[in-house]
CSV table of C-alpha atoms in Angstrom, one decimal:
chain,number,residue,atom,x,y,z
A,1,MET,CA,-16.8,3.9,-0.6
A,2,ASN,CA,-20.4,4.7,-1.0
A,3,GLY,CA,-20.1,3.8,-4.7
A,4,ARG,CA,-16.7,5.8,-5.4
A,5,ALA,CA,-13.5,3.8,-6.7
A,6,VAL,CA,-11.4,3.0,-3.9
A,7,SER,CA,-8.3,4.9,-5.0
A,8,SER,CA,-5.3,3.8,-2.3
A,9,GLN,CA,-4.3,0.8,-1.2
A,10,LEU,CA,-6.1,-0.5,2.3
A,11,ILE,CA,-3.9,-1.4,5.1
A,12,ILE,CA,-4.9,-3.0,8.2
A,13,GLN,CA,-2.8,-2.2,11.3
A,14,PRO,CA,-2.9,-1.9,15.2
A,15,LEU,CA,-4.9,1.5,16.2
A,16,THR,CA,-2.8,4.3,17.4
A,17,ASN,CA,-3.3,8.0,18.7
A,18,ALA,CA,-2.9,8.9,15.1
A,19,HIS,CA,-6.5,7.1,13.8
A,20,ASP,CA,-9.5,9.4,14.3
A,21,ARG,CA,-11.6,7.6,16.5
A,22,ALA,CA,-14.4,10.4,16.9
A,23,GLY,CA,-15.1,10.6,13.4
A,24,PHE,CA,-15.9,6.5,13.2
A,25,THR,CA,-19.6,5.8,13.2
A,26,CYS,CA,-21.1,2.1,12.1
A,27,GLY,CA,-24.7,2.7,13.2
A,28,VAL,CA,-24.1,0.3,16.5
A,29,GLU,CA,-23.8,2.8,19.3
A,30,SER,CA,-22.0,0.3,21.6
A,31,LEU,CA,-19.0,-0.4,18.7
A,32,ASP,CA,-18.8,3.3,17.9
A,33,ARG,CA,-18.2,4.1,21.6
A,34,TYR,CA,-15.9,1.6,22.1
A,35,LEU,CA,-13.6,2.6,19.6
A,36,ARG,CA,-14.2,6.4,20.7
A,37,THR,CA,-13.6,5.6,24.7
A,38,GLN,CA,-12.5,2.5,25.5
A,39,ALA,CA,-10.2,1.2,22.7
A,40,GLY,CA,-7.2,3.6,23.6
A,41,GLN,CA,-7.1,2.4,27.1
A,42,ASP,CA,-7.3,-1.5,25.9
A,43,VAL,CA,-4.6,-1.3,24.1
A,44,ARG,CA,-2.6,0.4,26.6
A,45,ARG,CA,-3.3,-2.2,29.3
A,46,ARG,CA,-3.0,-4.9,26.7
A,47,ALA,CA,-6.6,-6.2,27.5
A,48,ASN,CA,-7.2,-6.4,23.7
A,49,GLY,CA,-5.6,-6.3,20.4
A,50,VAL,CA,-7.4,-3.5,18.3
A,51,PHE,CA,-6.9,-3.8,14.7
A,52,VAL,CA,-7.9,-0.7,12.2
A,53,LEU,CA,-8.5,-0.3,8.7
A,54,ILE,CA,-7.5,2.4,6.7
A,55,ALA,CA,-6.8,3.9,3.2
A,56,GLU,CA,-3.0,4.6,2.3
A,57,ASP,CA,-4.2,8.2,1.1
A,58,GLU,CA,-6.3,8.7,4.5
A,59,PRO,CA,-4.4,7.3,7.2
A,60,GLN,CA,-6.2,9.2,9.8
A,61,THR,CA,-9.7,7.5,8.8
A,62,VAL,CA,-10.9,4.4,10.5
A,63,LEU,CA,-12.7,2.5,7.6
A,64,GLY,CA,-13.4,-0.6,10.3
A,65,TYR,CA,-12.0,-2.1,13.3
A,66,TYR,CA,-12.0,-5.3,15.1
A,67,THR,CA,-10.5,-6.2,18.2
A,68,LEU,CA,-8.9,-9.7,19.5
A,69,ALA,CA,-8.2,-11.2,23.0
A,70,ALA,CA,-7.7,-14.2,24.7
A,71,ARG,CA,-10.9,-16.5,26.0
A,72,ALA,CA,-11.5,-20.0,27.9
A,73,LEU,CA,-14.4,-22.2,27.3
A,74,SER,CA,-15.4,-25.2,28.7
A,75,PRO,CA,-15.8,-27.9,26.5
A,76,GLY,CA,-19.5,-28.3,26.5
A,77,ASP,CA,-19.6,-24.8,25.0
A,78,VAL,CA,-18.2,-26.2,22.1
A,79,PRO,CA,-20.4,-27.8,19.4
A,80,GLU,CA,-20.4,-31.1,18.8
A,81,ALA,CA,-19.1,-31.1,15.2
A,82,ALA,CA,-16.3,-28.7,16.2
A,83,ARG,CA,-15.2,-31.0,19.6
A,84,ARG,CA,-13.2,-33.3,17.5
A,85,HIS,CA,-10.7,-30.1,16.5
A,86,VAL,CA,-10.2,-29.3,20.2
A,87,PRO,CA,-8.1,-30.8,23.2
A,88,ARG,CA,-9.8,-32.4,25.9
A,89,TYR,CA,-9.1,-30.0,28.5
A,90,PRO,CA,-11.3,-28.7,31.7
A,91,LEU,CA,-11.3,-25.0,29.4
A,92,VAL,CA,-10.3,-24.9,25.7
A,93,SER,CA,-8.4,-21.8,24.8
A,94,ALA,CA,-9.4,-19.6,22.2
A,95,THR,CA,-9.0,-16.4,20.4
A,96,LEU,CA,-12.3,-13.9,21.0
A,97,ILE,CA,-12.8,-11.6,17.9
A,98,GLY,CA,-15.0,-9.2,20.5
A,99,ARG,CA,-15.8,-6.5,18.0
A,100,LEU,CA,-15.8,-5.8,14.4
A,101,ALA,CA,-17.3,-3.1,12.7
A,102,VAL,CA,-17.2,-1.1,9.3
A,103,ASN,CA,-18.0,2.3,9.1
A,104,ASN,CA,-21.2,3.6,7.6
A,105,ARG,CA,-19.6,5.2,4.5
A,106,ALA,CA,-17.9,1.7,3.6
A,107,GLN,CA,-20.7,-0.7,4.2
A,108,GLY,CA,-21.9,-3.0,2.1
A,109,SER,CA,-18.4,-2.9,0.1
A,110,GLY,CA,-16.8,-5.8,1.4
A,111,LEU,CA,-14.4,-4.7,4.2
A,112,GLY,CA,-16.3,-6.5,6.7
A,113,ALA,CA,-14.9,-10.0,5.2
A,114,LEU,CA,-11.8,-8.4,4.6
A,115,LEU,CA,-11.2,-7.1,8.4
A,116,LEU,CA,-12.5,-10.7,9.6
A,117,ALA,CA,-9.9,-12.3,6.8
A,118,ASP,CA,-7.0,-10.5,8.8
A,119,ALA,CA,-8.6,-11.4,12.2
A,120,LEU,CA,-8.5,-15.0,11.3
A,121,ARG,CA,-4.9,-14.5,10.0
A,122,ARG,CA,-3.7,-13.0,13.1
A,123,ALA,CA,-5.6,-15.3,15.4
A,124,HIS,CA,-3.9,-18.6,13.7
A,125,ALA,CA,-0.5,-16.7,13.7
A,126,SER,CA,-0.7,-16.3,17.2
A,127,ALA,CA,-2.2,-20.1,18.5
A,128,GLY,CA,1.2,-21.6,18.3
A,129,THR,CA,2.6,-19.3,20.5
A,130,VAL,CA,-0.1,-18.3,23.1
A,131,GLY,CA,-2.4,-21.8,22.7
A,132,SER,CA,-5.8,-21.4,21.3
A,133,SER,CA,-7.6,-24.2,19.4
A,134,MET,CA,-10.2,-21.8,17.9
A,135,VAL,CA,-11.7,-18.4,17.0
A,136,VAL,CA,-15.2,-17.4,19.1
A,137,VAL,CA,-17.2,-14.7,18.6
A,138,GLU,CA,-20.2,-13.1,20.2
A,139,ALA,CA,-22.6,-11.8,17.8
A,140,LEU,CA,-24.5,-8.6,18.9
A,141,ASP,CA,-27.5,-9.4,16.9
A,142,GLU,CA,-29.1,-12.1,14.1
A,143,ARG,CA,-27.5,-10.3,11.4
A,144,ALA,CA,-24.2,-10.2,13.2
A,145,ALA,CA,-24.5,-14.3,13.6
A,146,ARG,CA,-25.5,-14.5,9.9
A,147,PHE,CA,-22.7,-12.7,8.7
A,148,TYR,CA,-20.2,-15.5,10.6
A,149,ALA,CA,-22.0,-18.1,9.6
A,150,ALA,CA,-21.6,-17.0,6.4
A,151,HIS,CA,-18.1,-17.1,6.6
A,152,GLY,CA,-18.0,-20.5,8.0
A,153,PHE,CA,-18.8,-20.0,11.7
A,154,LEU,CA,-20.5,-22.8,14.0
A,155,ARG,CA,-22.8,-21.4,15.4
A,156,LEU,CA,-23.9,-22.8,19.6
A,157,PRO,CA,-27.5,-23.8,19.7
A,158,ASP,CA,-29.8,-21.3,21.1
A,159,SER,CA,-26.8,-18.5,21.2
A,160,LEU,CA,-25.4,-15.9,19.4
A,161,ARG,CA,-21.8,-17.6,20.0
A,162,LEU,CA,-20.3,-18.9,16.9
A,163,ILE,CA,-17.0,-20.5,16.8
A,164,MET,CA,-14.5,-22.0,14.0
A,165,PRO,CA,-11.5,-24.5,14.8
A,166,MET,CA,-8.0,-23.6,14.2
A,167,ARG,CA,-7.6,-26.5,11.5
A,168,VAL,CA,-10.8,-25.3,9.8
A,169,ILE,CA,-8.8,-21.5,9.5
A,170,GLU,CA,-5.4,-23.3,8.9
A,171,ARG,CA,-7.4,-25.0,5.6
A,172,LEU,CA,-8.9,-21.9,4.6
A,173,ILE,CA,-5.4,-19.9,5.0
A,174,VAL,CA,-3.7,-22.8,2.7
A,175,ASP,CA,-6.8,-22.5,0.1
A,176,VAL,CA,-6.1,-19.4,-0.1
A,177,ARG,CA,-2.5,-18.9,-0.8
A,178,ALA,CA,-2.9,-21.9,-3.2
């Protein structure tokens, strides 16, 4: 990255002990600290699914990562434009993209979008099994909120929470395959 061509295939896989978490830095201390100190515990406890992006020729180097977890929202927390896509239950089941980060050396190269696309595919693939009608993100700041909005997420008013209904994700996946 950093201007050099990618010389090997990129792979997104579950986090393991073989990945160098200590060497990861994205510029946001809470995201760096999570990967270094908490991610392994979350995987062992099944609190979050943690997925890392690596290059085939440097499989220990983490270029980016994201987390997935189950989440429940009240229907009032779903934007009006998306309510027609969700069931009318006291709580709406969702998949949370809890964290998404790209290593400083690789920022600006499209890897964030690649990680997001993979997270949406995995969330969609598991939705029928675990019951999830949308993906939700809690953006850390305005810059992150703009990133998700640029990729089709709907923003809740006066909030850094954004959602994307599974039906929208399904159409995106079908469009990509076509």
